Amino acid sequence: QVQLVESGGGLVQPGGSLRLSCGVSGLTLSNYALSWYRQPPGEERELVASISGFAGVTNYADSVRGRFAISRDNAKDAVYLQMSNLKPEDTGVYYCQAQHPWTRADYWGQGTLVTVAS
């Protein structure tokens, strides 16, 4: 059974930092691309950052490039999102996703809430 479990969300002031973690079980993680999505209140889910399975190529939404960093540790079956210089518009539920690049099969976590407010 595949499970993805996010952690690390919470309340942070503008300009602050948070590190999200996502533990993955039931997959050979190196075979999967990993992504972080977020869903702001009342809005659609959007891609924040992704990292490929083999070469570790990263991709970021324009709104977070230079502030967020995605990384993975295949040995620990985990993916991380380091978020810095947080803004109120970064508020939302953050989800991690694992997707196989060939079959396109994907798996999601349950989400962790990030609130950026003073």
C-alpha atoms as a PDB file:
ATOM      1  CA  GLN A   1       0.000   0.000   0.000  1.00  0.00           C
ATOM      2  CA  VAL A   2       1.376   3.358  -1.051  1.00  0.00           C
ATOM      3  CA  GLN A   3       1.369   6.115   1.535  1.00  0.00           C
ATOM      4  CA  LEU A   4       2.584   9.693   1.434  1.00  0.00           C
ATOM      5  CA  VAL A   5       2.535  11.631   4.699  1.00  0.00           C
ATOM      6  CA  GLU A   6       3.306  15.339   4.835  1.00  0.00           C
ATOM      7  CA  SER A   7       4.478  17.191   7.914  1.00  0.00           C
ATOM      8  CA  GLY A   8       5.985  20.526   8.887  1.00  0.00           C
ATOM      9  CA  GLY A   9       3.139  22.902   8.178  1.00  0.00           C
ATOM     10  CA  GLY A  10       2.021  25.595  10.590  1.00  0.00           C
ATOM     11  CA  LEU A  11       1.642  29.292  11.206  1.00  0.00           C
ATOM     12  CA  VAL A  12       4.561  31.542  10.262  1.00  0.00           C
ATOM     13  CA  GLN A  13       5.009  35.276   9.975  1.00  0.00           C
ATOM     14  CA  PRO A  14       5.712  36.931   6.630  1.00  0.00           C
ATOM     15  CA  GLY A  15       9.396  36.687   5.844  1.00  0.00           C
ATOM     16  CA  GLY A  16       9.752  33.503   7.856  1.00  0.00           C
ATOM     17  CA  SER A  17      10.741  30.005   6.824  1.00  0.00           C
ATOM     18  CA  LEU A  18       9.312  26.508   7.021  1.00  0.00           C
ATOM     19  CA  ARG A  19      10.510  23.110   5.921  1.00  0.00           C
ATOM     20  CA  LEU A  20       7.931  20.612   4.754  1.00  0.00           C
ATOM     21  CA  SER A  21       8.662  16.901   4.701  1.00  0.00           C
ATOM     22  CA  CYS A  22       6.889  14.057   2.965  1.00  0.00           C
ATOM     23  CA  GLY A  23       7.596  10.463   3.903  1.00  0.00           C
ATOM     24  CA  VAL A  24       6.784   7.877   1.246  1.00  0.00           C
ATOM     25  CA  SER A  25       6.242   4.151   1.660  1.00  0.00           C
ATOM     26  CA  GLY A  26       5.209   1.396  -0.720  1.00  0.00           C
ATOM     27  CA  LEU A  27       7.167   2.738  -3.710  1.00  0.00           C
ATOM     28  CA  THR A  28      10.660   2.479  -5.116  1.00  0.00           C
ATOM     29  CA  LEU A  29      11.095   6.202  -4.744  1.00  0.00           C
ATOM     30  CA  SER A  30      13.946   6.627  -7.220  1.00  0.00           C
ATOM     31  CA  ASN A  31      11.561   5.552 -10.003  1.00  0.00           C
ATOM     32  CA  TYR A  32       9.191   8.437  -9.371  1.00  0.00           C
ATOM     33  CA  ALA A  33       9.114  12.151  -9.964  1.00  0.00           C
ATOM     34  CA  LEU A  34       8.124  14.015  -6.813  1.00  0.00           C
ATOM     35  CA  SER A  35       6.221  17.252  -6.594  1.00  0.00           C
ATOM     36  CA  TRP A  36       4.746  19.689  -4.144  1.00  0.00           C
ATOM     37  CA  TYR A  37       1.390  21.254  -4.932  1.00  0.00           C
ATOM     38  CA  ARG A  38      -0.601  23.756  -2.945  1.00  0.00           C
ATOM     39  CA  GLN A  39      -4.217  24.795  -2.775  1.00  0.00           C
ATOM     40  CA  PRO A  40      -4.850  28.310  -1.497  1.00  0.00           C
ATOM     41  CA  PRO A  41      -8.222  28.938   0.185  1.00  0.00           C
ATOM     42  CA  GLY A  42     -10.975  29.020  -2.420  1.00  0.00           C
ATOM     43  CA  GLU A  43      -8.603  28.369  -5.302  1.00  0.00           C
ATOM     44  CA  GLU A  44      -7.482  25.493  -7.501  1.00  0.00           C
ATOM     45  CA  ARG A  45      -4.562  23.254  -6.645  1.00  0.00           C
ATOM     46  CA  GLU A  46      -1.353  24.446  -8.301  1.00  0.00           C
ATOM     47  CA  LEU A  47       2.086  23.014  -8.885  1.00  0.00           C
ATOM     48  CA  VAL A  48       4.762  24.579  -6.681  1.00  0.00           C
ATOM     49  CA  ALA A  49       7.885  22.533  -7.395  1.00  0.00           C
ATOM     50  CA  SER A  50       8.956  19.193  -8.829  1.00  0.00           C
ATOM     51  CA  ILE A  51      12.067  17.042  -8.949  1.00  0.00           C
ATOM     52  CA  SER A  52      12.727  14.201 -11.347  1.00  0.00           C
ATOM     53  CA  GLY A  53      13.536  10.688 -10.201  1.00  0.00           C
ATOM     54  CA  PHE A  54      16.867   9.980 -11.856  1.00  0.00           C
ATOM     55  CA  ALA A  55      18.718  13.189 -12.617  1.00  0.00           C
ATOM     56  CA  GLY A  56      17.085  15.225  -9.875  1.00  0.00           C
ATOM     57  CA  VAL A  57      16.126  18.014 -12.249  1.00  0.00           C
ATOM     58  CA  THR A  58      14.044  20.620 -10.464  1.00  0.00           C
ATOM     59  CA  ASN A  59      11.299  22.908 -11.679  1.00  0.00           C
ATOM     60  CA  TYR A  60       9.527  25.742  -9.867  1.00  0.00           C
ATOM     61  CA  ALA A  61       6.489  27.909 -10.268  1.00  0.00           C
ATOM     62  CA  ASP A  62       7.460  31.483 -11.072  1.00  0.00           C
ATOM     63  CA  SER A  63       5.844  32.665  -7.849  1.00  0.00           C
ATOM     64  CA  VAL A  64       8.241  30.656  -5.657  1.00  0.00           C
ATOM     65  CA  ARG A  65      11.432  30.474  -7.705  1.00  0.00           C
ATOM     66  CA  GLY A  66      14.345  31.753  -5.642  1.00  0.00           C
ATOM     67  CA  ARG A  67      12.457  31.340  -2.358  1.00  0.00           C
ATOM     68  CA  PHE A  68      11.593  27.632  -2.276  1.00  0.00           C
ATOM     69  CA  ALA A  69      13.854  24.621  -2.751  1.00  0.00           C
ATOM     70  CA  ILE A  70      12.724  21.061  -3.364  1.00  0.00           C
ATOM     71  CA  SER A  71      14.986  18.138  -2.537  1.00  0.00           C
ATOM     72  CA  ARG A  72      14.721  14.396  -2.197  1.00  0.00           C
ATOM     73  CA  ASP A  73      16.452  11.655  -0.258  1.00  0.00           C
ATOM     74  CA  ASN A  74      15.736   8.338  -1.924  1.00  0.00           C
ATOM     75  CA  ALA A  75      17.546   6.452   0.828  1.00  0.00           C
ATOM     76  CA  LYS A  76      15.195   7.939   3.410  1.00  0.00           C
ATOM     77  CA  ASP A  77      12.125   7.722   1.136  1.00  0.00           C
ATOM     78  CA  ALA A  78      11.443  11.394   1.587  1.00  0.00           C
ATOM     79  CA  VAL A  79      10.966  14.638  -0.277  1.00  0.00           C
ATOM     80  CA  TYR A  80      11.336  18.088   1.236  1.00  0.00           C
ATOM     81  CA  LEU A  81      10.305  21.640   0.491  1.00  0.00           C
ATOM     82  CA  GLN A  82      12.373  24.370   2.100  1.00  0.00           C
ATOM     83  CA  MET A  83      10.367  27.590   2.030  1.00  0.00           C
ATOM     84  CA  SER A  84      11.962  30.943   2.759  1.00  0.00           C
ATOM     85  CA  ASN A  85      10.844  34.572   2.681  1.00  0.00           C
ATOM     86  CA  LEU A  86       7.260  33.388   2.985  1.00  0.00           C
ATOM     87  CA  LYS A  87       4.445  35.666   1.880  1.00  0.00           C
ATOM     88  CA  PRO A  88       0.751  35.697   2.819  1.00  0.00           C
ATOM     89  CA  GLU A  89      -0.050  34.451  -0.692  1.00  0.00           C
ATOM     90  CA  ASP A  90       1.896  31.263   0.083  1.00  0.00           C
ATOM     91  CA  THR A  91      -0.904  30.276   2.457  1.00  0.00           C
ATOM     92  CA  GLY A  92      -2.616  27.033   1.565  1.00  0.00           C
ATOM     93  CA  VAL A  93      -2.698  23.287   1.975  1.00  0.00           C
ATOM     94  CA  TYR A  94       0.498  21.754   0.632  1.00  0.00           C
ATOM     95  CA  TYR A  95       0.403  18.282  -0.892  1.00  0.00           C
ATOM     96  CA  CYS A  96       3.184  16.003  -2.020  1.00  0.00           C
ATOM     97  CA  GLN A  97       2.754  13.827  -5.083  1.00  0.00           C
ATOM     98  CA  ALA A  98       4.696  10.915  -6.519  1.00  0.00           C
ATOM     99  CA  GLN A  99       4.228  10.177 -10.220  1.00  0.00           C
ATOM    100  CA  HIS A 100       5.739   7.471 -12.401  1.00  0.00           C
ATOM    101  CA  PRO A 101       7.149   9.107 -15.550  1.00  0.00           C
ATOM    102  CA  TRP A 102       6.024   6.306 -17.884  1.00  0.00           C
ATOM    103  CA  THR A 103       2.744   4.950 -16.516  1.00  0.00           C
ATOM    104  CA  ARG A 104       1.690   8.368 -15.153  1.00  0.00           C
ATOM    105  CA  ALA A 105       0.314   6.598 -12.086  1.00  0.00           C
ATOM    106  CA  ASP A 106       0.283   9.104  -9.244  1.00  0.00           C
ATOM    107  CA  TYR A 107      -0.137   9.102  -5.506  1.00  0.00           C
ATOM    108  CA  TRP A 108      -0.966  11.921  -3.121  1.00  0.00           C
ATOM    109  CA  GLY A 109      -0.575  12.749   0.517  1.00  0.00           C
ATOM    110  CA  GLN A 110      -3.317  14.154   2.707  1.00  0.00           C
ATOM    111  CA  GLY A 111      -1.828  17.646   2.842  1.00  0.00           C
ATOM    112  CA  THR A 112      -0.389  19.957   5.470  1.00  0.00           C
ATOM    113  CA  LEU A 113      -1.635  23.485   6.112  1.00  0.00           C
ATOM    114  CA  VAL A 114       0.733  26.428   5.833  1.00  0.00           C
ATOM    115  CA  THR A 115      -0.543  29.789   7.060  1.00  0.00           C
ATOM    116  CA  VAL A 116       1.532  32.916   6.539  1.00  0.00           C
ATOM    117  CA  ALA A 117       0.148  35.759   8.622  1.00  0.00           C
ATOM    118  CA  SER A 118       1.193  38.341  11.156  1.00  0.00           C
END
